[in-house]
mmCIF file of C-alpha atoms in Angstrom:
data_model
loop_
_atom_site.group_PDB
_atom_site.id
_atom_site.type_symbol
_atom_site.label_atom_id
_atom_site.label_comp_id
_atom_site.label_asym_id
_atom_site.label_seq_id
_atom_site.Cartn_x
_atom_site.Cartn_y
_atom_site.Cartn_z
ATOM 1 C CA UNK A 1 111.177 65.204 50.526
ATOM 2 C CA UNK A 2 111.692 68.299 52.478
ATOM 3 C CA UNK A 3 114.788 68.187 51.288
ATOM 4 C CA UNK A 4 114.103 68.786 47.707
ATOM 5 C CA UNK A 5 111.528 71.554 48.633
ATOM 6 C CA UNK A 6 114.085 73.228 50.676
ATOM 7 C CA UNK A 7 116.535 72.736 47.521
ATOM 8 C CA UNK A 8 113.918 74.177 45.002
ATOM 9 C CA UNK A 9 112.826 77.166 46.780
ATOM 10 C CA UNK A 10 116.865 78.339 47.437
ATOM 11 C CA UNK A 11 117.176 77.287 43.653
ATOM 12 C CA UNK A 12 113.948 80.150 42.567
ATOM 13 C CA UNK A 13 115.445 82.277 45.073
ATOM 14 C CA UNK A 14 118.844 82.402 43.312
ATOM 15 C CA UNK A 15 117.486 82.479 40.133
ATOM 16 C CA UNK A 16 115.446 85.767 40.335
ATOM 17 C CA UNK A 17 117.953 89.003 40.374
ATOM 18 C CA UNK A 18 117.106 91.045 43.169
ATOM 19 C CA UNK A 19 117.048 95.173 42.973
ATOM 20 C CA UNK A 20 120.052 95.053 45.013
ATOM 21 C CA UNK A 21 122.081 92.843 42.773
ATOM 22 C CA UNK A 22 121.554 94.837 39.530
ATOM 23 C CA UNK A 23 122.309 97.993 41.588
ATOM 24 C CA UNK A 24 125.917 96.231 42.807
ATOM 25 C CA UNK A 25 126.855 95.355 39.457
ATOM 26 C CA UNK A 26 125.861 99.074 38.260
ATOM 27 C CA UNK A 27 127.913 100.558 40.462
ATOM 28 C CA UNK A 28 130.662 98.273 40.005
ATOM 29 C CA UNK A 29 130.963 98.778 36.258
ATOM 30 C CA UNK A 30 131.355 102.641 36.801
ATOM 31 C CA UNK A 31 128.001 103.448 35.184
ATOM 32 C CA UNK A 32 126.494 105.740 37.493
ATOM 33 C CA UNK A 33 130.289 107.260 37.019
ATOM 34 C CA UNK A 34 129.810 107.031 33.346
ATOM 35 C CA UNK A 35 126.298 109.036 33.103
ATOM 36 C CA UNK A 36 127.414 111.776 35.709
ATOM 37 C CA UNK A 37 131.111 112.096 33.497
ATOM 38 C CA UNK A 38 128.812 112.613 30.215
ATOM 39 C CA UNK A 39 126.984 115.137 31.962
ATOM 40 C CA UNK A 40 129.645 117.022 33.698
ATOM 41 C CA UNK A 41 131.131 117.037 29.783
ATOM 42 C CA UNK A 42 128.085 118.967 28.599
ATOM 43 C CA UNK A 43 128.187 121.331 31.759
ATOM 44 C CA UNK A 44 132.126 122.268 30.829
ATOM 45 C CA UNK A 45 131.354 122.722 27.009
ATOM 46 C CA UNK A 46 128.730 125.414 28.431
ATOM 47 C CA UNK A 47 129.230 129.109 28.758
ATOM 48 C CA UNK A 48 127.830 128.613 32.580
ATOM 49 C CA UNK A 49 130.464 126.596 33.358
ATOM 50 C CA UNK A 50 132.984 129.839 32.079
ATOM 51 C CA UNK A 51 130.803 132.111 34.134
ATOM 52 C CA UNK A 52 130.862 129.917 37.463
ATOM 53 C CA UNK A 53 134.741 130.044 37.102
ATOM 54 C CA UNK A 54 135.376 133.603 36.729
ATOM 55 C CA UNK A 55 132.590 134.276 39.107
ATOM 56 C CA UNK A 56 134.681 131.958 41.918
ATOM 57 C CA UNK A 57 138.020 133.591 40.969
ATOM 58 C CA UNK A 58 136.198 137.460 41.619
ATOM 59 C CA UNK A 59 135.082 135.783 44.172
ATOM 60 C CA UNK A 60 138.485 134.627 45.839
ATOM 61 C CA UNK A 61 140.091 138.078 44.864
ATOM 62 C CA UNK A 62 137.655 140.182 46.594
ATOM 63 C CA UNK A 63 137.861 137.836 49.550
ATOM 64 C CA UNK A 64 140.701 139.339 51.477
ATOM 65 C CA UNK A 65 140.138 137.408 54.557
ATOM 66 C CA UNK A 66 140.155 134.106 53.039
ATOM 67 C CA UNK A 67 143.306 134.851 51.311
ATOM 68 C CA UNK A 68 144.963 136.011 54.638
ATOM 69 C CA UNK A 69 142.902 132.990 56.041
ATOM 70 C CA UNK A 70 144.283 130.298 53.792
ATOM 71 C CA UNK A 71 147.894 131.091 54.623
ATOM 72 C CA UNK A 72 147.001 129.802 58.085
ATOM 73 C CA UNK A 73 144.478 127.788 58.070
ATOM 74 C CA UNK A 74 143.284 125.953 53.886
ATOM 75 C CA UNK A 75 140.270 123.896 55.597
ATOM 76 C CA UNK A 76 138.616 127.437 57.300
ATOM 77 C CA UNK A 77 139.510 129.260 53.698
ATOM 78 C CA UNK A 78 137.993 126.882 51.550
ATOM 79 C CA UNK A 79 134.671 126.387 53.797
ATOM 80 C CA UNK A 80 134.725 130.582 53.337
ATOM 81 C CA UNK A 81 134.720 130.502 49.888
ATOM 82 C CA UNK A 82 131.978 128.013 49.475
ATOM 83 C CA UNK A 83 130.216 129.699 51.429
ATOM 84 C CA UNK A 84 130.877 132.756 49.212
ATOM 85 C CA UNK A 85 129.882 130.484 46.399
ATOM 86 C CA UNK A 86 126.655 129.007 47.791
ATOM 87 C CA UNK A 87 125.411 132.257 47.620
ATOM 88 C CA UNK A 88 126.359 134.112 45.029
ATOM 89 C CA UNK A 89 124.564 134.363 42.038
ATOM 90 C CA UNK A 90 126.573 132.073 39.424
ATOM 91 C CA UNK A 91 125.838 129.011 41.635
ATOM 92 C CA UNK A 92 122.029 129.700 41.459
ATOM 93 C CA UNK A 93 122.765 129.804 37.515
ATOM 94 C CA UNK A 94 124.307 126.475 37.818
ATOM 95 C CA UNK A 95 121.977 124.823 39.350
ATOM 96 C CA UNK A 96 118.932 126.189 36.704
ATOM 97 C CA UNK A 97 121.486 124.906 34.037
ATOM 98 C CA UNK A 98 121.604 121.722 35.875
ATOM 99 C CA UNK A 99 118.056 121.299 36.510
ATOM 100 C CA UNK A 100 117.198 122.668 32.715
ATOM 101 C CA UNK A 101 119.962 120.175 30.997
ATOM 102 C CA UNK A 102 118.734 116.882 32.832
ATOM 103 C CA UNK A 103 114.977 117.481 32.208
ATOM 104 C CA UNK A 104 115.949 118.150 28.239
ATOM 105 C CA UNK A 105 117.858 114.922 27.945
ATOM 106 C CA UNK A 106 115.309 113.175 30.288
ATOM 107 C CA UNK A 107 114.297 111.079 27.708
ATOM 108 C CA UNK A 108 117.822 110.076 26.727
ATOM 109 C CA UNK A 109 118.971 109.397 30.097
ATOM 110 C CA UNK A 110 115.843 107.411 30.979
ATOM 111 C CA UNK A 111 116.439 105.141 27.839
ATOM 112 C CA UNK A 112 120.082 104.871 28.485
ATOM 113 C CA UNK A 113 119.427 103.819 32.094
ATOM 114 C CA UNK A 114 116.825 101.579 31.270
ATOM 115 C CA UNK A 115 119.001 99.721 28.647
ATOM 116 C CA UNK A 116 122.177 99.593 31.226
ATOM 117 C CA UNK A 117 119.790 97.900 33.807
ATOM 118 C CA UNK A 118 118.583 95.731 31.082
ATOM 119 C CA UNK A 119 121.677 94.352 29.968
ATOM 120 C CA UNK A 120 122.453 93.540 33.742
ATOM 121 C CA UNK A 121 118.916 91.837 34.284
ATOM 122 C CA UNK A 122 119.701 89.702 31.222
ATOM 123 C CA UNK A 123 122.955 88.418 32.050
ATOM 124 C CA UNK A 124 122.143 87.759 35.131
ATOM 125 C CA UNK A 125 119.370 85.748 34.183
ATOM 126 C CA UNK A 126 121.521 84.207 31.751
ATOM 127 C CA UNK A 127 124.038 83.402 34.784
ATOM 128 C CA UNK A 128 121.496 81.980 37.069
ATOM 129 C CA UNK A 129 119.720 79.989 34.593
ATOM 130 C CA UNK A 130 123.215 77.712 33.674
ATOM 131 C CA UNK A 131 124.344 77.957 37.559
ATOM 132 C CA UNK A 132 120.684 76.305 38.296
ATOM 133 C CA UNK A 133 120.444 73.721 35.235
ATOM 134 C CA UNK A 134 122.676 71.195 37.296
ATOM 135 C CA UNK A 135 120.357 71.364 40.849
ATOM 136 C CA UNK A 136 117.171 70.852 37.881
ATOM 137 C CA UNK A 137 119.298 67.946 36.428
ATOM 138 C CA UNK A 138 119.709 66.215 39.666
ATOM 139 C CA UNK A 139 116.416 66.670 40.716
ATOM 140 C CA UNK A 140 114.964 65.363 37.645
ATOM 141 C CA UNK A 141 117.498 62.259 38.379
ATOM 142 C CA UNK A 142 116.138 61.765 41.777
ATOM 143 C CA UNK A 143 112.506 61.537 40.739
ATOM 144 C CA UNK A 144 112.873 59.284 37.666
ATOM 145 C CA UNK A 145 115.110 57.253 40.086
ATOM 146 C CA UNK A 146 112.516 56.355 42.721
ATOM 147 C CA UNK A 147 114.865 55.490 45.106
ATOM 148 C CA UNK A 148 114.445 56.056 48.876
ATOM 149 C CA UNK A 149 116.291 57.502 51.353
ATOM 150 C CA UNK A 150 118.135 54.750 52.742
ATOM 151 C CA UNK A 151 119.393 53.588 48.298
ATOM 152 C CA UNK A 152 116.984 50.727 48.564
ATOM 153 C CA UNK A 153 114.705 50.930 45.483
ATOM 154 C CA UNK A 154 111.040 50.713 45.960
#
């Protein structure tokens, strides 16, 4: 009897899709990938995304040092530069673009996300539900069987 219990409770535990399995299978499929591709898309087709560019390469011109740094050393000229970038002006303009673009499309992304995790609830549902039908099967079997332990009936 414990047994079946035992059997039952692993059975409801399997059958309910945890937070952590949706989130595997998200990330597996490449959807948080997806989403932040899409948006990096609508950053590039923006004039902020020119301006960051042409802001970096002013940026690397002007820098004598890093250019007479990167011919020794590319790790110390490149942690220069982004420093140089952190703090210029065009990266606080990307980040209000950033910040602006997400909250417009809020809506959109919340929907999107919502229907991704959906679709991932649903078939796992789907895929725990047939896995489990042969445990409810035999169980079923057992009961209408009334047969003890040992095989002797009754």
């Amino acid at each position: 009897m414990a047994d079946k219990v035992s059997n039952q409770a692993k059975s409801q535990q399997s059958a309910t899709a945890t937070a952590e399995d949706i989130l595997t299978i998200f990330k597996r499929r490449g959807l948080f990938d997806s989403l932040r591709k899409s948006l990096f898309a609508d950053f590039k087709e923006n004039s902020t995304h020119e301006s960051l560019i042409a802001a970096i390469e002013s940026l690397v011109e002007s820098d004598s040092s890093a250019i007479s740094l990167a011919t020794r050393s590319r790790g110390k000229a490149a942690a220069l530069l982004e420093g140089s970038v952190n703090r210029s002006e065009a990266f606080g303009n990307v980040n209000k673009f950033i910040d602006d673009h997400v909250s417009t499309r809020n809506d959109d992304l919340r929907n999107k996300l919502e229907d991704m995790v959906q679709q991932i609830y649903s078939e796992l549902k789907v895929a725990t539900e047939t896995s489990t039908e042969p445990q409810k099967d035999a169980t079923k079997s057992e009961t209408n069987g009334k047969s003890s332990p040992s095989g002797n009936e009754y």
